[in-house]
Short mmCIF file of C-alpha atoms in Angstrom, two decimals:
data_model
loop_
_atom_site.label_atom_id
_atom_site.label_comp_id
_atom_site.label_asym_id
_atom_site.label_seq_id
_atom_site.Cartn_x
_atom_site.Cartn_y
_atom_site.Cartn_z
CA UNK A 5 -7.83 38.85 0.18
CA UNK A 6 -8.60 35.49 0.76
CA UNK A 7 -7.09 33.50 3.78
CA UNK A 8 -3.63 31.78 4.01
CA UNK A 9 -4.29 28.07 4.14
CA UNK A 10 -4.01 26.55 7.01
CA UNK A 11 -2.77 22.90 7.18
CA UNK A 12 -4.98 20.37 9.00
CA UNK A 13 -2.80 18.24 11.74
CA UNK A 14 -2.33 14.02 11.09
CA UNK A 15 -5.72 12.58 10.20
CA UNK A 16 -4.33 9.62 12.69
CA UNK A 17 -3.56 9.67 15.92
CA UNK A 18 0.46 9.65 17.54
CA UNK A 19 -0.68 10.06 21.00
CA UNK A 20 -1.09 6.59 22.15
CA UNK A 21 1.47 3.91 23.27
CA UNK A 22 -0.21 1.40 21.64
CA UNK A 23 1.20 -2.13 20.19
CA UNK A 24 -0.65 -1.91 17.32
CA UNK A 25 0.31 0.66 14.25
CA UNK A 26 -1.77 3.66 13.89
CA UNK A 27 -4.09 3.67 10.73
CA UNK A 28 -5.39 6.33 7.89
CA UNK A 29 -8.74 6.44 7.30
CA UNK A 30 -8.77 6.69 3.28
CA UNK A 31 -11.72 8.87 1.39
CA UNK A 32 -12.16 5.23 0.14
CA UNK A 33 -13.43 4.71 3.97
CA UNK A 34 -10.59 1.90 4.41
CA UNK A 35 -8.32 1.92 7.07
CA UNK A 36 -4.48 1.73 6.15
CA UNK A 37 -1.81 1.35 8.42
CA UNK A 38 0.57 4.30 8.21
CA UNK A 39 3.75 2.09 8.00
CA UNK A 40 4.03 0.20 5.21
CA UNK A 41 7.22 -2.27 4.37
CA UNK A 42 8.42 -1.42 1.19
CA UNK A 43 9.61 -4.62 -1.26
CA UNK A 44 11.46 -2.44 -3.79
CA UNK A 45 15.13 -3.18 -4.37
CA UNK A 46 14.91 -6.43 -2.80
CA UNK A 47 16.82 -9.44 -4.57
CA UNK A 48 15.73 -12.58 -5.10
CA UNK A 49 15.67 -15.54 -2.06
CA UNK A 50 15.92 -12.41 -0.04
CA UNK A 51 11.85 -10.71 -0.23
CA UNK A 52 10.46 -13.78 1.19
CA UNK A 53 12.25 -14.32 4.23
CA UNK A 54 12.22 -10.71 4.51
CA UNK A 55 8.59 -10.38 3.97
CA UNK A 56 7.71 -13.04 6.64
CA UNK A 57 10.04 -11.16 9.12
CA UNK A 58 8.23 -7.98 8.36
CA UNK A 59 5.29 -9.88 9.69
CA UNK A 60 6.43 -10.99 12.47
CA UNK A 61 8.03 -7.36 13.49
CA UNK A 62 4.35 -6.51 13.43
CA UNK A 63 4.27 -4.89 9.99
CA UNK A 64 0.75 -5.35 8.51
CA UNK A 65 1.17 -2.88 5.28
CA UNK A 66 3.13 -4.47 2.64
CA UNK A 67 3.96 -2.08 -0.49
CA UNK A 68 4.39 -4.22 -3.60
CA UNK A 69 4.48 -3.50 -7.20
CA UNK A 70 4.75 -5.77 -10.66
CA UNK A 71 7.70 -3.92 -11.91
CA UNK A 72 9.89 -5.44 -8.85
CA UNK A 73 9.81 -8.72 -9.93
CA UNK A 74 9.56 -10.65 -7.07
CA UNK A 75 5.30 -10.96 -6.51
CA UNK A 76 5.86 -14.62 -7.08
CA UNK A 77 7.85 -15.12 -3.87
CA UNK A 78 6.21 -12.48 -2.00
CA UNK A 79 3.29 -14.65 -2.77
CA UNK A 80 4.54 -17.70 -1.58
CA UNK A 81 5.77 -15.45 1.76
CA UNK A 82 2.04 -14.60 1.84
CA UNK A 83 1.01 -18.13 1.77
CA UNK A 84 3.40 -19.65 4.24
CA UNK A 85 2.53 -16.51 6.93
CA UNK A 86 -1.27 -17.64 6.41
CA UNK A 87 -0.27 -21.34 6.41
CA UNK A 88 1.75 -21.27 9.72
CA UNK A 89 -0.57 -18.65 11.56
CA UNK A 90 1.62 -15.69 11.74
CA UNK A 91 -1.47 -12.87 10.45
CA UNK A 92 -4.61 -13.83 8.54
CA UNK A 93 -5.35 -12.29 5.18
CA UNK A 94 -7.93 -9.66 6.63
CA UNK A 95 -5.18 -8.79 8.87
CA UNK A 96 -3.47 -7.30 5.94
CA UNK A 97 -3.16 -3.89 3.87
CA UNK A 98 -1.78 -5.10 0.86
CA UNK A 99 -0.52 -2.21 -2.25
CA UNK A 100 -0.25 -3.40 -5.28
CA UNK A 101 0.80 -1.14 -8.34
CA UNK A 102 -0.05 -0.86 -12.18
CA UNK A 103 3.46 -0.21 -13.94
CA UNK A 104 4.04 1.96 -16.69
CA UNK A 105 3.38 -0.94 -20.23
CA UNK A 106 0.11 -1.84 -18.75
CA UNK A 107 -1.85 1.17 -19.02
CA UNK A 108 -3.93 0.39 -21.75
CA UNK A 109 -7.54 0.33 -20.98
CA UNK A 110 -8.26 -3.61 -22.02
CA UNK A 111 -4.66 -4.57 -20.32
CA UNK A 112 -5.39 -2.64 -16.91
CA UNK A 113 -7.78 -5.98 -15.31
CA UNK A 114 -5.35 -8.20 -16.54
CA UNK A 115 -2.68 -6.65 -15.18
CA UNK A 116 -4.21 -6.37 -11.58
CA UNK A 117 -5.59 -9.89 -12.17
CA UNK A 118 -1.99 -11.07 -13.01
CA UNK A 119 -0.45 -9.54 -9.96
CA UNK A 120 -3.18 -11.28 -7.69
CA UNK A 121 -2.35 -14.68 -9.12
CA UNK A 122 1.35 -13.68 -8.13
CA UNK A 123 0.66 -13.10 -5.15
CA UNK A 124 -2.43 -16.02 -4.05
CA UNK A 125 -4.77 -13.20 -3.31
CA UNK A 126 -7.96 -12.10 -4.57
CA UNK A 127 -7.99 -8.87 -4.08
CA UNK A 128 -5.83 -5.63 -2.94
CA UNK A 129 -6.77 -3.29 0.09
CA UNK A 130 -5.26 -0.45 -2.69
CA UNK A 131 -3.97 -0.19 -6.11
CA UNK A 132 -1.88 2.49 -7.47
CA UNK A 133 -0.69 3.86 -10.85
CA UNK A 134 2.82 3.91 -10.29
CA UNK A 135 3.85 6.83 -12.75
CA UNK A 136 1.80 9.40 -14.37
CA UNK A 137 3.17 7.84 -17.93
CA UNK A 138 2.18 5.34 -20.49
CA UNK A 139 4.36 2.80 -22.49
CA UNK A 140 3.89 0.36 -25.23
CA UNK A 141 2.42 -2.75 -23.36
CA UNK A 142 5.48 -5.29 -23.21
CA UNK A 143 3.36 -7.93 -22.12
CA UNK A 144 2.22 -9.09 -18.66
CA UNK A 145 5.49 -11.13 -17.77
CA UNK A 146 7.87 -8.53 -18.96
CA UNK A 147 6.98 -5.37 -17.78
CA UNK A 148 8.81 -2.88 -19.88
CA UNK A 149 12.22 -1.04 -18.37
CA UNK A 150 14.35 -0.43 -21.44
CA UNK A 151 14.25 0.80 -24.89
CA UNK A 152 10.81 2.08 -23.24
CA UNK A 153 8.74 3.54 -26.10
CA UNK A 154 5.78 6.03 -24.95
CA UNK A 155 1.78 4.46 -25.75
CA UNK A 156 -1.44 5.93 -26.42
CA UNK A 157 -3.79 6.07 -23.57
CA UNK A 158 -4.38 8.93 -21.61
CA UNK A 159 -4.39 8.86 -17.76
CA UNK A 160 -7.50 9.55 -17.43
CA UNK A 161 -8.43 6.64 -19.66
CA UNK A 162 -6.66 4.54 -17.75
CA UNK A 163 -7.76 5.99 -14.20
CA UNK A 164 -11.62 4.86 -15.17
CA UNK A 165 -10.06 1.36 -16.11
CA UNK A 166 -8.76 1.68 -12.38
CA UNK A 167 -12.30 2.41 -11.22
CA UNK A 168 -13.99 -0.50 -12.83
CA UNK A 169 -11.42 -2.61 -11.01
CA UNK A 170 -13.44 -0.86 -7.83
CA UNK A 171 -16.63 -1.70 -8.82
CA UNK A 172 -15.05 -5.25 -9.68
CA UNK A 173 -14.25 -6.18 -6.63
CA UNK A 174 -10.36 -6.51 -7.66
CA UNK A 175 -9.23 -3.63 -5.12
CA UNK A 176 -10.75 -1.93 -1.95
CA UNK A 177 -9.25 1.86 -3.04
CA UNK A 178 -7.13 3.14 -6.08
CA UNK A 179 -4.65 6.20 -6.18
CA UNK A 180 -1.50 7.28 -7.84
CA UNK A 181 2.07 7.68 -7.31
CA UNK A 182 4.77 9.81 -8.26
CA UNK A 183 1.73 12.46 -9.54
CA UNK A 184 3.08 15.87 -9.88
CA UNK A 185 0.28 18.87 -8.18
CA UNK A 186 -0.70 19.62 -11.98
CA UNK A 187 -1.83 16.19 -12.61
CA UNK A 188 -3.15 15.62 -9.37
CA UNK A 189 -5.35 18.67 -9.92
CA UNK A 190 -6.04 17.38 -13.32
CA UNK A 191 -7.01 13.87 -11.68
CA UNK A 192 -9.30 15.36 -9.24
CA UNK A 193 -11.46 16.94 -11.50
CA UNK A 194 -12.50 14.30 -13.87
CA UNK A 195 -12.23 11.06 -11.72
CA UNK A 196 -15.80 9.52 -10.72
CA UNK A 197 -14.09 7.32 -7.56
CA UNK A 198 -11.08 10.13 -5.97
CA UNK A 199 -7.89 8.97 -5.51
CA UNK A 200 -7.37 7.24 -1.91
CA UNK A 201 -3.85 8.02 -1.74
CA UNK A 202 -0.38 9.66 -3.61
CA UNK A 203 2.47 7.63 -2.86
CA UNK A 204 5.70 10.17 -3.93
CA UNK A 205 9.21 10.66 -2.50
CA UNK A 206 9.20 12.93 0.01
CA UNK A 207 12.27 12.91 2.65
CA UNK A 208 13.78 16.01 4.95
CA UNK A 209 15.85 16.83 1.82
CA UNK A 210 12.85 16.83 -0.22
CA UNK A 211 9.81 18.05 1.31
CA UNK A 212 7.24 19.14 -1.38
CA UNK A 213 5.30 21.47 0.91
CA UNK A 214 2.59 22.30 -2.08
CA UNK A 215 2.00 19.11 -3.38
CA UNK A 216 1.56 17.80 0.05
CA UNK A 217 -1.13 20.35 1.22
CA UNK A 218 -2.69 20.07 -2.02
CA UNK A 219 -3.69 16.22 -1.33
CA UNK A 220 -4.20 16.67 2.27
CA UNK A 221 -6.75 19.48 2.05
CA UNK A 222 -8.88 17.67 -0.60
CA UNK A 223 -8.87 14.45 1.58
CA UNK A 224 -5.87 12.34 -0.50
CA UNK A 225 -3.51 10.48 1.63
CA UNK A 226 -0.06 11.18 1.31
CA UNK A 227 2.66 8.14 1.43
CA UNK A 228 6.13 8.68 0.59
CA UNK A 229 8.11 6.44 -0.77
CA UNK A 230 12.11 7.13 -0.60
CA UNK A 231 11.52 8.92 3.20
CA UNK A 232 15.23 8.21 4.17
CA UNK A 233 16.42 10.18 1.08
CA UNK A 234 17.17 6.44 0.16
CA UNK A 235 20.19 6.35 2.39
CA UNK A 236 23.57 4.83 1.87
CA UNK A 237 21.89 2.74 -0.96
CA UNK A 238 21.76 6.06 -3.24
CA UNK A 239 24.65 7.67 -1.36
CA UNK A 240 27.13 4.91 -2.72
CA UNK A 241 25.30 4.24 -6.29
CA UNK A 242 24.84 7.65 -7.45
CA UNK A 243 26.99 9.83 -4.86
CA UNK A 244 23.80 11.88 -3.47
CA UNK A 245 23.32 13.42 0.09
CA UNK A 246 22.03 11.13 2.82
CA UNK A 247 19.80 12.58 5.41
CA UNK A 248 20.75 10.28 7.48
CA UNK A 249 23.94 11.88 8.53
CA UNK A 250 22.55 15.29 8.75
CA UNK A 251 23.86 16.88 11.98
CA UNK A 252 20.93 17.83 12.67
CA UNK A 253 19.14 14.64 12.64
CA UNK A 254 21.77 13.36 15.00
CA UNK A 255 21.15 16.12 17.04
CA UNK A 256 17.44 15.37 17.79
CA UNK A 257 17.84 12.11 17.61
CA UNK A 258 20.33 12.36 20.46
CA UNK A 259 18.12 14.04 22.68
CA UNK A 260 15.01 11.50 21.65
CA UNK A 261 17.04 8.76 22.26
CA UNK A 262 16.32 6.84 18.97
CA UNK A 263 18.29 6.34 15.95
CA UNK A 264 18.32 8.99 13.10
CA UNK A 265 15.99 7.16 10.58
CA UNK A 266 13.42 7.23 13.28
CA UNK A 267 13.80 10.92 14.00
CA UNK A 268 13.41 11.42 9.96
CA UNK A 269 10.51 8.51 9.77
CA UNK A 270 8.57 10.27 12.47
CA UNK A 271 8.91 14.10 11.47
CA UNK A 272 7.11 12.98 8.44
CA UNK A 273 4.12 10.87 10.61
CA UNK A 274 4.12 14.49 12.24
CA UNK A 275 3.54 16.13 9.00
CA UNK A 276 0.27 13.63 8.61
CA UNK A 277 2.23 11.72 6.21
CA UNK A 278 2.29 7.96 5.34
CA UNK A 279 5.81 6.49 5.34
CA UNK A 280 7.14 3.43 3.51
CA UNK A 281 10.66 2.18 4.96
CA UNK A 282 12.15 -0.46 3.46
CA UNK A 283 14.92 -2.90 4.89
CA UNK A 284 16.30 -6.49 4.71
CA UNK A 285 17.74 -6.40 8.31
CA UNK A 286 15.22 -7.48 11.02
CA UNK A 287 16.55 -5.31 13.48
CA UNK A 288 16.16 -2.11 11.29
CA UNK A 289 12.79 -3.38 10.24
CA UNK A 290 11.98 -3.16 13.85
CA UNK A 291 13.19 0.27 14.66
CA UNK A 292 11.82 1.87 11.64
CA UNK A 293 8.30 0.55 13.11
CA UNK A 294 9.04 1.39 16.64
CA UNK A 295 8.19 5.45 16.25
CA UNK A 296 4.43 5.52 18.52
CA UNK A 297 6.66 5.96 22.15
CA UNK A 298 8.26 9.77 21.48
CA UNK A 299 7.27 12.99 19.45
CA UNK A 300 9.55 15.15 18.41
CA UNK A 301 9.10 18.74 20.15
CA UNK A 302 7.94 21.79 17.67
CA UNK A 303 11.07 23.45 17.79
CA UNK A 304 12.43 20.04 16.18
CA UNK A 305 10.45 19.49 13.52
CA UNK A 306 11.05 23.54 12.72
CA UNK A 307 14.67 23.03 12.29
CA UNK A 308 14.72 19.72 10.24
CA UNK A 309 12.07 22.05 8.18
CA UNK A 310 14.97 24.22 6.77
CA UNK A 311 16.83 21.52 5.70
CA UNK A 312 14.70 21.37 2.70
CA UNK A 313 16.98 21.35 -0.39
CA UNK A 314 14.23 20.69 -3.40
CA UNK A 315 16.82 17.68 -4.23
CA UNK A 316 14.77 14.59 -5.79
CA UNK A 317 17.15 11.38 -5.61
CA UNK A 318 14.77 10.54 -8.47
CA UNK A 319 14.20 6.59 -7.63
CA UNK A 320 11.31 4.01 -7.27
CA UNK A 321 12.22 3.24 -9.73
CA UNK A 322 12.55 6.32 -11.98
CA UNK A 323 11.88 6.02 -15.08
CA UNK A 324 14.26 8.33 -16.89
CA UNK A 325 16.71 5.64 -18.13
CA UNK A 326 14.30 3.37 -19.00
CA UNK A 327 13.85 5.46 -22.22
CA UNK A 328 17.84 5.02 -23.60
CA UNK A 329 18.10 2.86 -26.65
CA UNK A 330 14.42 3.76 -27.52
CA UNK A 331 13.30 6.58 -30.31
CA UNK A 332 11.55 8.31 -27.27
CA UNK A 333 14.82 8.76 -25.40
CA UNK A 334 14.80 12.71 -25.74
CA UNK A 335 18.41 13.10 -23.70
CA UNK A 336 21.37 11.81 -23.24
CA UNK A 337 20.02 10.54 -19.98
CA UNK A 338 16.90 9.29 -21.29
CA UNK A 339 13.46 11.18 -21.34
CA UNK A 340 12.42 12.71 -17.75
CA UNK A 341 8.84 12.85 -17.18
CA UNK A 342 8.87 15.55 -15.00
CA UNK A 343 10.60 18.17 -17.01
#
């Protein structure tokens, strides 16, 4: 009988008290910081300012993608942070992501190429597919999200396009998000350059214990997206559960002395994942950065293990809805690409 696997501990180190974030060495041999501010949800006027507070709250990953709608201000963030001083390009991990109608093989460059001229920079530290699915291309201005209507290229097509962008010089490392452990596998074993990195939700609620190991133990960083379960935001559109007030959670986070989105933000850093917190408010921007001066204790991280409920809150965003009003909308609820 072979042996049970044994999970390897955080490629990055907790241990220190330093000012500075932690960082991921990548297969891709790039350091990425292992805190990311997210720019999803985030409305117009309001990404800019928030971006350049991000920056100066000592956030140096920023997590962007072309289906937000908002790399033109993000860019002009960008520019006025480099302008006045505040960090310096090469002080920056910048994510960038393909969306779903851009997947065809001659589209992919000008996609990435698009984004860059978005954002005034020349090149991203990683670029991701952001779902394992391929749509009609809607052209580069109007990404498609409605009346979506599936394409033709496969993702492994569109991964070599991804590779080229490599050897290109358009992007440092490329990887994948929202990929399921099938397609991961799938990925693995016909991609020349190996994915750096699978951003996915993954939250106390929703902890994914396979597909986690899976990309750890073959070297693929793990970021998730959604790591607050996406907190009172989801709670109040869609009535789901909200990790956030877990007993539990308040519990430990008692005892640590920090707030309960840190206690969830840094069982996950335990786990040797990635997280990507998002927030408008400076002050929460601050605390869900400020997780390098505690640890929670074994027993801790045991007992927010069995909260584990298998419960996706299925955002990012998800493109199930994006199929009603299309002939590929295979349910009343649209088409999920996960079934």
């Amino acid at each position: 009988m072979s042996p049970a696997y044994t999970k390897p501990g955080p490629a990055f180190d907790l241990t220190g008290t330093s000012p500075t974030t932690p960082t991921y060495k990548l297969n891709s041999g790039h350091e990425m910081p292992v805190v990311a501010y997210g720019t999803y949800r985030s409305a117009p006027g309001e990404v800019g300012p928030a971006v350049i507070e991000a920056l100066k709250a000592g956030y140096r990953h920023l997590d962007l993608a072309h289906v937000y709608r908002n790399e033109k201000e993000i860019g002009g963030a960008l520019k006025q942070a480099f302008d006045e001083g505040i960090v310096k390009r090469e002080d920056l991990f910048i994510t960038g992501k393909l969306w779903n109608s851009d997947h065809d093989i001659e589209i992919v460059p000008q996609a990435c190429d698009h984004s860059l001229k978005n954002l005034q920079i020349d090149h991203f530290d990683l670029y991701v597919i952001h779902f394992p699915v391929c749509w009609k291309h809607t052209g580069l201005d109007t990404p498609g999200y409605g009346a979506s209507e599936l394409g033709d290229t496969s993702l492994i097509d569109t991964w070599h396009a991804m590779e080229a962008l490599v050897d290109a010089g358009k992007t440092r490392s490329i990887g994948v998000s929202n990929y399921p452990l099938v397609l991961m596998h799938d990925l693995t074993t016909q991609a020349k350059i190996q994915p750096a990195c699978n951003q996915i939700e993954v939250n106390a609620y929703y902890q994914r214990e396979s597909l986690v190991n899976y990309c750890l133990s073959r070297g693929i960083c793990v970021t998730a997206h959604t790591p607050l379960g996406g907190g009172a935001t989801n709670s109040e559109s869609w009535g789901t559960v909200n990790p956030l007030l877990e007993p539990l959670i308040k519990e430990i986070a008692d005892a640590c002395g920090k707030s309960p989105a840190q206690v969830l933000l840094r069982w996950l850093l335990q786990r040797g994942i990635c997280i990507l917190p998002k927030s408008v408010k400076p002050h929460r921007m601050a605390q869900n950065i400020d997780l390098f001066d505690f640890s929670i204790p074994d027993d801790g991280m045991d007992k927010i293990t069995t909260l584990e409920r298998y419960h996706s809150f299925k955002s990012n965003p998800n493109p199930l809805e994006s199929f009603l009003g299309g002939k590929d909308a295979y349910s009343a609820e649209g088409t999920d690409i996960f079934d």
